[in-house]
Coordinates of C-alpha atoms in Angstrom, one line a residue:
Chain A
M833 CA 3.1 3.3 19.2
F834 CA 0.3 2.6 21.7
L835 CA -2.3 4.3 19.6
T836 CA -1.3 2.2 16.6
I837 CA -1.4 -1.0 18.6
Q838 CA -4.9 0.0 19.9
A839 CA -6.1 1.0 16.4
T840 CA -4.9 -2.1 14.7
F841 CA -6.3 -4.3 17.5
R842 CA -9.7 -2.6 17.1
R843 CA -9.6 -2.8 13.3
N844 CA -8.8 -6.5 13.3
Y845 CA -11.3 -7.1 16.0
L846 CA -14.1 -5.4 14.0
V847 CA -13.1 -7.4 10.9
M848 CA -13.1 -10.6 13.0
R849 CA -16.6 -9.7 14.4
H850 CA -17.8 -9.1 10.9
S851 CA -16.8 -12.6 9.8
L852 CA -15.5 -14.8 12.6
P853 CA -13.0 -17.3 11.1
Y854 CA -14.8 -20.4 12.4
T855 CA -12.9 -22.6 9.9
S856 CA -9.5 -21.4 11.2
I857 CA -10.4 -22.0 14.8
I858 CA -11.8 -25.5 14.0
G859 CA -8.8 -26.2 11.8
S860 CA -6.4 -25.3 14.7
L861 CA -8.4 -27.4 17.2
L862 CA -8.5 -30.3 14.8
S863 CA -4.7 -30.1 14.1
G864 CA -4.1 -30.1 17.9
F865 CA -6.5 -33.0 18.3
Y866 CA -4.8 -35.1 15.6
M867 CA -1.4 -34.4 16.9
I868 CA -2.3 -35.5 20.4
L869 CA -4.2 -38.5 19.0
F870 CA -1.2 -39.5 16.8
S871 CA 1.2 -39.3 19.7
Y872 CA -1.2 -41.1 22.0
L873 CA -1.7 -44.0 19.5
I874 CA 2.0 -44.4 18.8
Y875 CA 2.7 -44.4 22.5
K876 CA 0.0 -46.8 23.5
I877 CA -0.1 -49.1 20.5
M878 CA 3.4 -49.1 19.0
F879 CA 5.4 -48.7 22.3
N880 CA 2.8 -50.3 24.5
G881 CA 3.0 -47.4 26.9
K882 CA 6.6 -48.0 27.7
L883 CA 9.6 -45.6 27.3
D884 CA 13.2 -46.3 27.6
D885 CA 15.5 -44.6 30.1
S886 CA 16.8 -42.1 27.6
F887 CA 13.4 -40.3 27.5
I888 CA 13.5 -39.8 31.3
K889 CA 17.2 -38.8 31.0
Y890 CA 16.4 -36.1 28.4
T891 CA 13.1 -34.8 29.8
G892 CA 13.3 -35.5 33.5
S893 CA 9.9 -37.1 33.4
S894 CA 8.3 -40.4 32.4
D895 CA 5.0 -38.8 31.4
Y896 CA 5.0 -38.9 27.6
I897 CA 1.4 -37.9 27.2
T898 CA 1.8 -34.6 29.1
F899 CA 5.1 -34.1 27.1
A900 CA 3.3 -34.6 23.8
V901 CA 0.1 -32.6 24.7
L902 CA 2.2 -29.6 25.8
G903 CA 4.4 -29.9 22.7
S904 CA 1.3 -30.0 20.4
T905 CA -0.4 -27.1 22.2
V906 CA 2.6 -24.8 22.0
Y907 CA 3.3 -25.9 18.5
I908 CA -0.2 -24.9 17.4
L909 CA 0.2 -21.6 19.3
S910 CA 3.5 -21.0 17.4
I911 CA 1.8 -21.6 14.1
S912 CA -1.1 -19.3 14.9
V913 CA 1.1 -16.4 16.1
L914 CA 3.5 -16.8 13.2
L915 CA 0.7 -16.8 10.6
I916 CA -1.2 -13.9 12.2
V917 CA 1.8 -11.6 12.2
S918 CA 3.7 -12.7 9.2
R919 CA 0.7 -12.7 6.9
S920 CA -0.6 -9.3 8.0
L921 CA 1.6 -7.3 5.5
I922 CA 1.0 -9.6 2.5
S923 CA -2.7 -9.4 3.3
E924 CA -2.5 -5.6 3.2
L925 CA -0.7 -5.9 -0.1
R926 CA -3.3 -8.2 -1.6
Q927 CA -6.3 -6.1 -0.5
G928 CA -4.5 -2.9 -1.7
T929 CA -4.1 -1.2 1.6
L930 CA -0.4 -1.6 2.1
E931 CA 0.5 1.8 0.7
T932 CA -1.9 3.6 3.1
I933 CA -0.1 1.9 6.1
F934 CA 3.3 2.9 4.7
L935 CA 2.1 6.4 3.8
S936 CA 1.3 7.1 7.5
P937 CA 3.8 7.9 10.2
A938 CA 2.4 5.1 12.3
S939 CA 4.8 2.8 14.1
R940 CA 5.4 -0.5 12.2
Q941 CA 6.0 -2.4 15.4
G942 CA 2.8 -1.0 16.8
Y943 CA 1.0 -2.3 13.7
F944 CA 2.4 -5.8 14.1
L945 CA 1.8 -5.9 17.8
G946 CA -1.8 -4.8 17.3
C947 CA -2.2 -7.6 14.8
M948 CA -0.7 -10.1 17.2
L949 CA -2.6 -9.1 20.3
Q950 CA -5.9 -9.2 18.5
G951 CA -5.0 -12.5 17.0
L952 CA -4.3 -13.8 20.5
M953 CA -8.0 -13.6 21.3
L954 CA -8.6 -16.5 19.0
V955 CA -5.3 -18.2 19.6
G956 CA -6.2 -18.2 23.3
I957 CA -9.4 -20.1 22.6
E958 CA -7.4 -22.6 20.5
F959 CA -4.7 -22.9 23.2
I960 CA -7.3 -23.6 26.0
G961 CA -9.3 -25.9 23.7
I962 CA -6.3 -28.1 22.9
L963 CA -5.2 -28.2 26.5
V964 CA -8.8 -29.3 27.5
M965 CA -8.7 -32.0 24.9
G966 CA -5.3 -33.1 26.3
F967 CA -6.9 -33.8 29.7
F968 CA -9.0 -36.5 28.0
F969 CA -5.8 -38.2 26.9
G970 CA -4.1 -37.9 30.3
L971 CA -2.5 -34.5 30.5
D972 CA -1.2 -34.0 34.0
I973 CA -0.5 -30.4 35.2
T974 CA -0.6 -31.1 38.9
N975 CA 3.1 -30.0 39.3
I976 CA 2.6 -26.7 37.5
N977 CA 4.3 -23.6 38.7
P978 CA 1.7 -21.1 37.4
I979 CA 3.7 -17.9 37.7
S980 CA 6.8 -19.3 35.9
A981 CA 4.6 -21.0 33.3
S982 CA 2.7 -17.8 32.6
I983 CA 6.0 -15.7 32.3
T984 CA 7.5 -18.4 30.0
L985 CA 4.3 -18.4 27.9
V986 CA 4.6 -14.7 27.4
L987 CA 8.3 -15.0 26.5
I988 CA 7.4 -17.8 24.0
I989 CA 4.7 -15.7 22.4
F990 CA 7.1 -12.8 21.9
S991 CA 9.7 -15.1 20.5
F992 CA 7.2 -16.3 17.9
Y993 CA 6.4 -12.6 17.2
S994 CA 10.0 -11.9 16.4
Q995 CA 10.3 -15.0 14.3
A996 CA 7.1 -13.9 12.5
L997 CA 8.7 -10.6 11.5
V998 CA 11.4 -12.4 9.6
L999 CA 8.9 -14.8 8.1
G1000 CA 6.7 -11.9 7.1
A1001 CA 9.6 -10.1 5.4
I1002 CA 10.4 -13.3 3.4
M1003 CA 6.8 -13.8 2.5
V1004 CA 6.4 -10.2 1.1
W1005 CA 9.8 -10.5 -0.6
F1006 CA 8.8 -13.6 -2.5
R1007 CA 5.1 -12.7 -2.5
D1008 CA 4.4 -16.2 -1.3
T1009 CA 2.7 -17.5 1.8
Y1010 CA 2.1 -21.2 1.1
I1011 CA 5.6 -22.5 0.4
T1012 CA 7.3 -20.3 2.9
Q1013 CA 5.0 -20.9 5.9
N1014 CA 4.6 -24.6 5.3
T1015 CA 8.3 -25.2 5.0
L1016 CA 9.0 -23.4 8.3
I1017 CA 6.0 -25.0 10.1
T1018 CA 6.9 -28.5 8.9
L1019 CA 10.5 -28.0 9.9
M1020 CA 9.6 -26.7 13.3
G1021 CA 7.2 -29.6 14.0
L1022 CA 10.0 -32.0 13.1
I1023 CA 13.1 -30.6 14.8
S1024 CA 11.9 -28.5 17.7
G1025 CA 11.0 -31.3 20.1
V1026 CA 7.2 -31.2 19.7
S1027 CA 6.6 -35.0 20.0
F1028 CA 10.0 -36.2 21.1
P1029 CA 13.1 -34.8 22.7
I1030 CA 15.5 -33.2 20.2
E1031 CA 18.3 -35.5 21.5
Y1032 CA 16.8 -38.3 19.4
L1033 CA 17.6 -36.3 16.2
P1034 CA 20.9 -36.7 14.3
D1035 CA 23.5 -34.1 15.5
W1036 CA 23.2 -31.9 12.4
L1037 CA 19.4 -31.6 12.9
Q1038 CA 20.0 -30.8 16.5
Y1039 CA 22.1 -27.9 15.5
L1040 CA 19.4 -26.7 13.2
S1041 CA 16.8 -27.0 16.0
K1042 CA 18.8 -24.5 18.1
I1043 CA 17.8 -21.7 15.8
M1044 CA 14.1 -22.3 16.5
P1045 CA 12.7 -20.4 19.5
L1046 CA 10.1 -23.2 19.8
T1047 CA 12.8 -25.6 20.8
F1048 CA 13.9 -23.6 23.9
G1049 CA 10.3 -22.4 24.6
L1050 CA 9.1 -26.0 24.8
V1051 CA 11.9 -27.0 27.1
A1052 CA 11.2 -24.1 29.5
F1053 CA 7.4 -24.5 29.3
R1054 CA 7.5 -28.2 30.0
E1055 CA 9.9 -27.6 32.9
T1056 CA 7.5 -25.2 34.6
I1057 CA 4.4 -27.4 34.0
M1058 CA 5.7 -31.0 34.3
L1059 CA 8.4 -30.5 36.9
G1060 CA 7.0 -27.3 38.6
G1061 CA 10.3 -25.6 38.0
E1062 CA 11.1 -22.0 38.7
L1063 CA 12.3 -19.7 35.9
V1064 CA 15.8 -20.1 37.4
S1065 CA 15.7 -23.8 36.8
S1066 CA 15.3 -23.3 33.1
F1067 CA 17.7 -20.4 33.0
E1068 CA 19.6 -21.8 30.0
S1069 CA 16.5 -22.4 27.9
I1070 CA 15.1 -19.0 28.8
S1071 CA 18.4 -17.3 28.1
Y1072 CA 18.6 -18.9 24.7
L1073 CA 14.9 -18.0 24.1
I1074 CA 15.5 -14.3 24.9
M1075 CA 18.7 -14.3 22.8
L1076 CA 16.9 -15.8 19.8
T1077 CA 14.0 -13.5 20.3
T1078 CA 16.3 -10.5 20.2
C1079 CA 18.2 -11.8 17.1
Y1080 CA 15.0 -12.5 15.2
F1081 CA 13.5 -9.2 16.2
L1082 CA 16.6 -7.3 14.9
I1083 CA 16.9 -9.3 11.7
G1084 CA 13.1 -9.0 11.1
K1085 CA 13.1 -5.2 11.7
Y1086 CA 16.1 -4.8 9.3
L1087 CA 14.5 -7.1 6.6
L1088 CA 11.2 -5.4 6.9
I1089 CA 12.8 -2.0 6.1
K1090 CA 14.4 -3.5 3.1
V1091 CA 11.3 -5.3 2.0
E1092 CA 9.2 -2.2 2.4
K1093 CA 11.3 -0.3 -0.1
N1094 CA 11.4 -3.3 -2.4
I1095 CA 7.7 -4.0 -2.4
L1096 CA 6.7 -0.4 -2.9
E1097 CA 9.0 -0.2 -6.0
K1098 CA 7.6 -3.5 -7.3
I1099 CA 4.0 -2.2 -6.9
T1100 CA 4.9 1.1 -8.7
E1101 CA 7.0 -0.3 -11.6
Chain B
M522 CA 6.7 24.4 -0.8
I523 CA 7.5 21.1 -2.6
K524 CA 10.8 21.3 -4.3
V525 CA 12.1 18.5 -6.5
E526 CA 15.7 19.0 -7.6
Q527 CA 17.5 16.9 -10.2
V528 CA 15.7 13.7 -9.1
Y529 CA 16.5 10.4 -10.6
K530 CA 14.9 7.0 -9.9
T531 CA 16.3 3.8 -11.3
Y532 CA 14.5 0.5 -10.8
I533 CA 16.7 -2.6 -10.8
N534 CA 15.0 -5.7 -11.8
K535 CA 16.0 -9.3 -12.2
H536 CA 14.6 -11.0 -15.3
R537 CA 14.6 -14.8 -15.2
N538 CA 15.9 -16.2 -18.5
F539 CA 15.8 -19.9 -17.8
L540 CA 15.3 -21.7 -14.5
F541 CA 18.1 -20.4 -12.3
F542 CA 19.6 -17.9 -14.8
S543 CA 18.6 -14.3 -14.5
E544 CA 19.9 -11.0 -15.7
T545 CA 19.8 -7.6 -14.0
R546 CA 18.1 -4.8 -15.9
Q547 CA 17.9 -1.2 -15.0
T548 CA 14.9 1.0 -15.8
E549 CA 15.2 4.8 -15.6
A550 CA 11.8 5.8 -14.4
V551 CA 12.6 9.4 -13.6
C552 CA 15.6 11.3 -15.1
G553 CA 16.7 14.6 -13.7
V554 CA 13.4 16.1 -12.8
D555 CA 13.0 19.6 -11.4
L556 CA 9.6 20.6 -10.1
Y557 CA 8.0 22.8 -7.5
V558 CA 4.6 23.2 -6.0
N559 CA 3.5 26.1 -3.9
P560 CA 0.8 25.9 -1.2
G561 CA -2.5 27.1 -2.6
E562 CA -1.9 25.9 -6.2
I563 CA -2.8 22.8 -8.2
V564 CA -0.1 21.5 -10.4
G565 CA -0.8 18.9 -13.1
L566 CA 1.5 16.1 -14.0
L567 CA 0.8 14.8 -17.5
G568 CA 2.4 12.2 -19.6
M569 CA 1.9 8.9 -21.4
N570 CA 1.9 5.6 -19.5
G571 CA 5.3 4.9 -18.2
A572 CA 6.3 8.6 -18.2
G573 CA 7.2 8.4 -14.5
K574 CA 4.3 10.3 -13.0
T575 CA 3.3 7.7 -10.4
T576 CA 7.0 7.2 -9.4
L577 CA 7.4 10.9 -9.0
I578 CA 4.2 11.2 -6.9
K579 CA 5.3 8.3 -4.7
M580 CA 8.7 9.8 -4.1
M581 CA 7.1 13.1 -3.1
S582 CA 4.8 11.3 -0.7
T583 CA 7.8 9.4 0.9
L584 CA 6.7 6.0 -0.4
L585 CA 9.7 5.7 -2.6
S586 CA 13.2 7.1 -2.2
P587 CA 15.0 8.8 -5.1
T588 CA 18.1 7.1 -6.5
S589 CA 19.7 10.6 -6.5
G590 CA 18.6 14.2 -6.2
T591 CA 16.6 15.8 -3.4
I592 CA 13.0 16.3 -2.7
T593 CA 12.1 18.7 0.1
I594 CA 8.7 19.6 1.5
D595 CA 8.6 22.8 3.5
G596 CA 12.3 22.4 3.9
M597 CA 12.2 18.8 5.1
D598 CA 13.9 16.1 3.2
V599 CA 11.5 13.3 2.2
V600 CA 14.0 10.6 3.0
K601 CA 15.8 12.0 6.1
D602 CA 12.7 13.6 7.7
A603 CA 10.2 11.0 6.3
L604 CA 8.1 10.8 9.5
K605 CA 7.7 14.6 9.7
V606 CA 6.8 14.8 6.0
K607 CA 4.3 11.9 6.3
S608 CA 2.3 13.9 8.7
I609 CA 1.8 16.8 6.3
V610 CA 1.2 14.9 3.1
N611 CA -1.3 12.3 1.9
M612 CA -2.2 10.6 -1.3
I613 CA -5.4 9.6 -3.0
A614 CA -5.3 7.2 -5.9
G615 CA -8.1 6.3 -8.3
G616 CA -9.8 3.0 -8.2
E617 CA -11.4 1.2 -5.3
R618 CA -8.4 0.1 -3.3
M619 CA -6.8 1.6 -0.2
L620 CA -9.8 0.9 2.0
Y621 CA -10.9 -1.9 4.3
F622 CA -14.1 -3.3 2.7
R623 CA -15.3 -5.1 5.8
L624 CA -15.2 -2.0 7.9
T625 CA -17.7 0.9 7.7
G626 CA -16.8 4.2 6.2
R627 CA -16.5 5.7 9.7
Q628 CA -14.4 2.8 11.0
N629 CA -12.0 3.2 8.1
L630 CA -11.6 6.9 8.9
E631 CA -11.2 6.2 12.6
Y632 CA -8.4 3.7 11.8
F633 CA -6.5 5.9 9.4
G634 CA -7.0 8.9 11.8
N635 CA -5.4 6.8 14.6
L636 CA -2.5 6.0 12.3
Y637 CA -1.8 9.7 12.1
G638 CA -2.0 10.1 15.9
L639 CA -5.5 11.6 15.9
R640 CA -8.0 10.5 18.6
G641 CA -10.9 11.5 20.8
S642 CA -13.2 14.5 19.9
L643 CA -10.6 15.9 17.5
L644 CA -10.8 12.8 15.4
K645 CA -14.6 12.5 15.8
D646 CA -15.1 16.1 14.6
R647 CA -12.7 15.6 11.7
I648 CA -14.5 12.5 10.6
N649 CA -17.9 14.1 10.8
Y650 CA -16.6 17.1 8.8
L651 CA -15.1 15.0 6.1
L652 CA -18.1 12.7 5.8
S653 CA -20.4 15.7 5.3
K654 CA -17.9 17.2 2.8
V655 CA -17.9 14.0 0.7
G656 CA -21.7 13.4 1.2
L657 CA -21.4 10.1 3.0
E658 CA -23.0 11.0 6.3
K659 CA -25.9 8.6 5.7
A660 CA -23.7 5.7 4.6
A661 CA -21.1 6.3 7.3
D662 CA -22.0 3.2 9.3
T663 CA -22.5 1.0 6.3
P664 CA -19.7 -1.5 5.4
V665 CA -17.6 -0.3 2.5
E666 CA -18.2 -3.5 0.6
R667 CA -21.8 -2.3 0.1
Y668 CA -20.7 1.1 -1.3
S669 CA -20.9 2.0 -5.0
K670 CA -17.7 2.8 -6.9
G671 CA -18.4 6.5 -6.5
M672 CA -19.0 6.2 -2.8
K673 CA -15.7 4.3 -2.3
Q674 CA -13.9 7.0 -4.2
R675 CA -15.5 9.7 -2.0
L676 CA -14.4 7.8 1.1
Q677 CA -10.9 7.6 -0.4
I678 CA -10.9 11.4 -0.6
A679 CA -12.0 11.6 3.0
R680 CA -9.2 9.2 4.0
G681 CA -6.7 11.2 2.1
L682 CA -7.8 14.3 4.0
I683 CA -8.0 12.7 7.5
N684 CA -4.7 14.2 8.6
D685 CA -5.6 17.6 7.1
P686 CA -2.5 17.4 4.9
K687 CA -0.9 20.6 3.7
Y688 CA 0.0 18.8 0.4
L689 CA -2.1 16.3 -1.4
F690 CA -1.2 14.0 -4.2
L691 CA -4.0 12.9 -6.4
D692 CA -3.2 10.1 -8.8
E693 CA -6.0 9.6 -11.3
P694 CA -8.7 10.6 -8.6
T695 CA -11.7 10.5 -11.0
L696 CA -10.7 7.2 -12.6
G697 CA -14.0 5.3 -13.5
L698 CA -16.3 7.8 -11.8
D699 CA -19.5 9.0 -13.4
V700 CA -19.7 12.5 -14.7
S701 CA -21.6 14.1 -11.8
V702 CA -19.4 12.5 -9.1
A703 CA -16.3 13.6 -11.0
K704 CA -17.6 17.1 -11.3
R705 CA -18.3 17.3 -7.6
L706 CA -14.9 16.0 -6.9
R707 CA -13.3 18.7 -9.0
E708 CA -15.3 21.4 -7.2
F709 CA -14.1 19.9 -3.9
V710 CA -10.5 20.0 -5.0
Q711 CA -10.8 23.6 -6.0
E712 CA -12.3 24.4 -2.7
L713 CA -9.4 22.6 -0.9
V714 CA -6.9 24.8 -2.8
H715 CA -8.6 28.1 -2.8
R716 CA -10.2 28.1 0.7
E717 CA -7.8 25.9 2.6
G718 CA -4.6 26.8 0.8
K719 CA -3.5 23.2 0.2
G720 CA -0.9 22.4 -2.5
I721 CA -2.1 19.7 -4.8
V722 CA -0.3 17.6 -7.4
L723 CA -2.7 16.0 -9.8
T724 CA -2.2 13.3 -12.4
S725 CA -5.1 12.4 -14.7
H726 CA -5.7 10.9 -18.1
Y727 CA -8.7 13.3 -18.4
L728 CA -7.0 16.3 -19.9
E729 CA -10.1 18.5 -19.5
E730 CA -9.8 17.9 -15.8
I731 CA -6.2 19.1 -15.8
E732 CA -7.1 22.1 -18.0
E733 CA -10.0 23.0 -15.7
L734 CA -8.2 22.6 -12.4
C735 CA -4.5 23.2 -12.8
D736 CA -2.6 26.4 -12.4
R737 CA 0.5 24.9 -13.9
V738 CA 1.2 21.7 -15.8
Y739 CA 4.3 19.6 -16.1
I740 CA 4.5 17.3 -19.1
A741 CA 6.6 14.2 -18.6
N742 CA 7.9 11.8 -21.2
N743 CA 10.2 8.9 -20.6
G744 CA 10.9 10.1 -17.0
R745 CA 11.9 13.6 -18.1
I746 CA 9.9 16.9 -17.8
I747 CA 9.7 18.1 -21.4
M748 CA 7.5 21.1 -20.9
H749 CA 6.2 23.2 -18.0
D750 CA 3.8 26.2 -18.2
T751 CA 0.2 27.2 -17.5
P752 CA -2.4 25.1 -19.4
K753 CA -3.3 28.1 -21.6
N754 CA 0.3 28.8 -22.5
L755 CA 1.1 25.1 -23.2
V756 CA -1.8 24.9 -25.5
F757 CA -0.9 28.1 -27.3
N758 CA 2.8 27.2 -27.6
I759 CA 2.2 23.7 -28.8
T760 CA -0.7 24.2 -31.1
H761 CA 0.3 27.7 -32.4
G762 CA -3.0 29.4 -31.5
N763 CA -6.6 29.4 -32.4
V764 CA -8.2 28.5 -35.7
L765 CA -10.5 31.1 -37.2
N766 CA -13.1 29.5 -39.5
I767 CA -15.0 31.7 -41.9
V768 CA -17.6 30.7 -44.5
V769 CA -18.1 32.9 -47.5
P770 CA -20.2 32.3 -50.6
E771 CA -17.3 33.1 -53.0
I772 CA -13.7 34.2 -53.1
N773 CA -12.9 37.0 -55.6
D774 CA -9.4 38.0 -56.6
K775 CA -9.4 41.0 -54.3
L776 CA -10.2 38.9 -51.3
N777 CA -7.7 36.2 -52.2
N778 CA -4.9 38.8 -52.6
N779 CA -5.8 40.7 -49.4
L780 CA -6.0 37.5 -47.4
R781 CA -2.7 36.3 -48.6
T782 CA -1.1 39.6 -47.7
L783 CA -2.6 39.4 -44.2
I784 CA -1.5 35.9 -43.7
E785 CA 2.0 36.7 -44.8
L786 CA 2.1 39.7 -42.5
H787 CA 1.0 37.6 -39.4
N788 CA 3.0 34.5 -40.3
A789 CA -0.3 32.5 -40.2
N790 CA -1.5 29.5 -42.1
I791 CA -4.5 29.4 -44.4
E792 CA -6.5 26.5 -45.7
I793 CA -9.4 26.8 -48.1
S794 CA -12.0 24.2 -48.7
S795 CA -15.7 24.0 -49.5
N796 CA -18.5 22.8 -47.4
E797 CA -22.4 22.7 -47.6
E798 CA -22.7 26.4 -46.7
G799 CA -20.1 27.8 -49.1
I800 CA -16.3 28.2 -49.1
L801 CA -14.6 27.5 -45.8
I802 CA -11.5 29.6 -45.0
S803 CA -9.5 28.3 -42.0
I804 CA -6.8 30.5 -40.7
K805 CA -4.4 29.3 -38.0
S806 CA -2.5 32.1 -36.3
K807 CA -0.6 32.7 -33.1
K808 CA -2.2 36.2 -32.8
D809 CA -5.9 36.9 -32.8
I810 CA -6.5 38.4 -36.3
T811 CA -10.3 38.0 -36.4
T812 CA -10.9 41.8 -36.7
E813 CA -8.4 42.2 -39.5
V814 CA -9.8 39.2 -41.4
V815 CA -13.4 40.4 -41.1
Q816 CA -12.3 43.9 -42.2
T817 CA -10.6 42.4 -45.2
I818 CA -13.7 40.4 -46.2
Y819 CA -15.8 43.5 -45.8
N820 CA -13.4 45.6 -47.9
S821 CA -13.4 42.9 -50.6
N822 CA -17.2 43.2 -51.0
V823 CA -17.8 39.6 -50.0
N824 CA -20.6 38.6 -47.7
L825 CA -19.8 36.7 -44.5
I826 CA -22.1 33.6 -44.0
S827 CA -20.6 32.4 -40.7
L828 CA -17.6 32.8 -38.4
Y829 CA -16.4 30.7 -35.5
I830 CA -13.2 30.3 -33.6
E831 CA -11.9 26.9 -32.8
K832 CA -9.9 27.0 -29.5
P833 CA -7.5 24.0 -29.3
K834 CA -7.6 22.1 -26.0
L835 CA -4.9 20.6 -23.9
E836 CA -5.8 17.3 -25.5
D837 CA -4.9 18.6 -28.9
A838 CA -1.6 19.9 -27.6
I839 CA -0.7 16.6 -26.0
L840 CA -1.7 14.7 -29.1
Q841 CA 0.5 17.0 -31.2
L842 CA 3.4 16.5 -28.7
E843 CA 2.9 12.7 -28.9
N844 CA 2.9 12.8 -32.7
G845 CA 6.1 14.8 -32.6
V846 CA 4.5 17.8 -34.4
A847 CA 5.5 20.2 -31.7

């Protein structure tokens, strides 16, 4: 599996070096900027910089800007990881190389991990870029617990990876990227607590938010950065995150086996 | 040895009738096919579009699973032992796909080699060997998007051989190639079989290619194998032998009678017409009766202006099969 990870990483790196996706990077940075700006303007202009007690009760902090910047940054990270992994198969299908991948005995997970790890090179730039922009709006990370934050971030990335396997299978099944990815991304942005705590949502939407790894990832990540919490202090969120990651991984793996057969038959028919 | 036994493949499709209404349809792509391929031989798979050739090749190469029946390669089941089978087979399809256009030829081969677990000097040597074999050493470090169609196809061949497969599936490998490149490819395929002992399954719409390369040919129609033999025997059995064309200045009664007797004796067919040179006698016979015919003409005191033998090709045989003549 390691050789497949390494080979796919290198292949994607060479393709990226051949034509660096400037527009994609700028697009992600701009999305992050607009999200932060939107939250900032609402907070400052509409709410006059004031929050009610419920926000503090739900988040344990009164720093809305840091809350929103971290939400936007991890949300953009989730989109990038989801798209990199989930679109890899359908891209192979469109460029006519899918059969050569399936023809080989290479590990499928090695292939997806290679795609994700290479993609993280660019995602890392976007992540740091959005955080840097956040500082201009008032991002405060003085309470950060760096080790817990780093571990949480790795767990979050792998949860998005698992979710991307399911998304990728759906995309290949329906041979659609646009509707599938945009539906999920919009839903995640709305119900996962990116700009406001999920407790503000109606009950039924709160239940729906519980199937999104982003929801628990954000709670845990904010805990380690805004409140300086140890991993233990966000045990519940981390546990849910790991549970969801495992579920998505298993479902994704199962669906991809089904989809592989289906798509190869559709190509041949 | 590749062994295909009583293999069926059914595709199940949903056809949308109106908005949310759809009906399920079944398509029998392959129906009860038996086939074998020994190492060191080239086996052709012929048939019209939709005959099930590509489905069969993809099942043998592990890409598709049979609905029923078994396919084994060197005793390994293509479904149960798919990973082991994948390491000893490969497939080359015609056209320009199956390559990464933004990578160079060498980078493509490195990637595919890695997918088969090859690395280091072993992979490097293999790539250099294949690049020289397909004549792409000079273009090895050029991005594939700048390759001509023929160069892309040659790189495809190198890709298909990267894991040094024991069995190779060639699906229309010379599709769209110019004559010289296609000829070189055919020579290379023969070399792979005769020098390296690989077993090759070849599908092609160019029947001369099949006739030139294949030791045995399977003819498929509507998912079934309808004939199987050597190309020579297939042509002979379907077209009923060669056509002997003789031009004489005249036909006297003696020649006419003698020829009719000969034709009856050998159960042959005769057609007489006239052309610019004289009278053309065309005799179609399963057995070669050239000597007897020439002797008959000589004995009938008729001069012989010209004689030529028309050997039917596999193309003629397939056309006859298609038309239901055979």
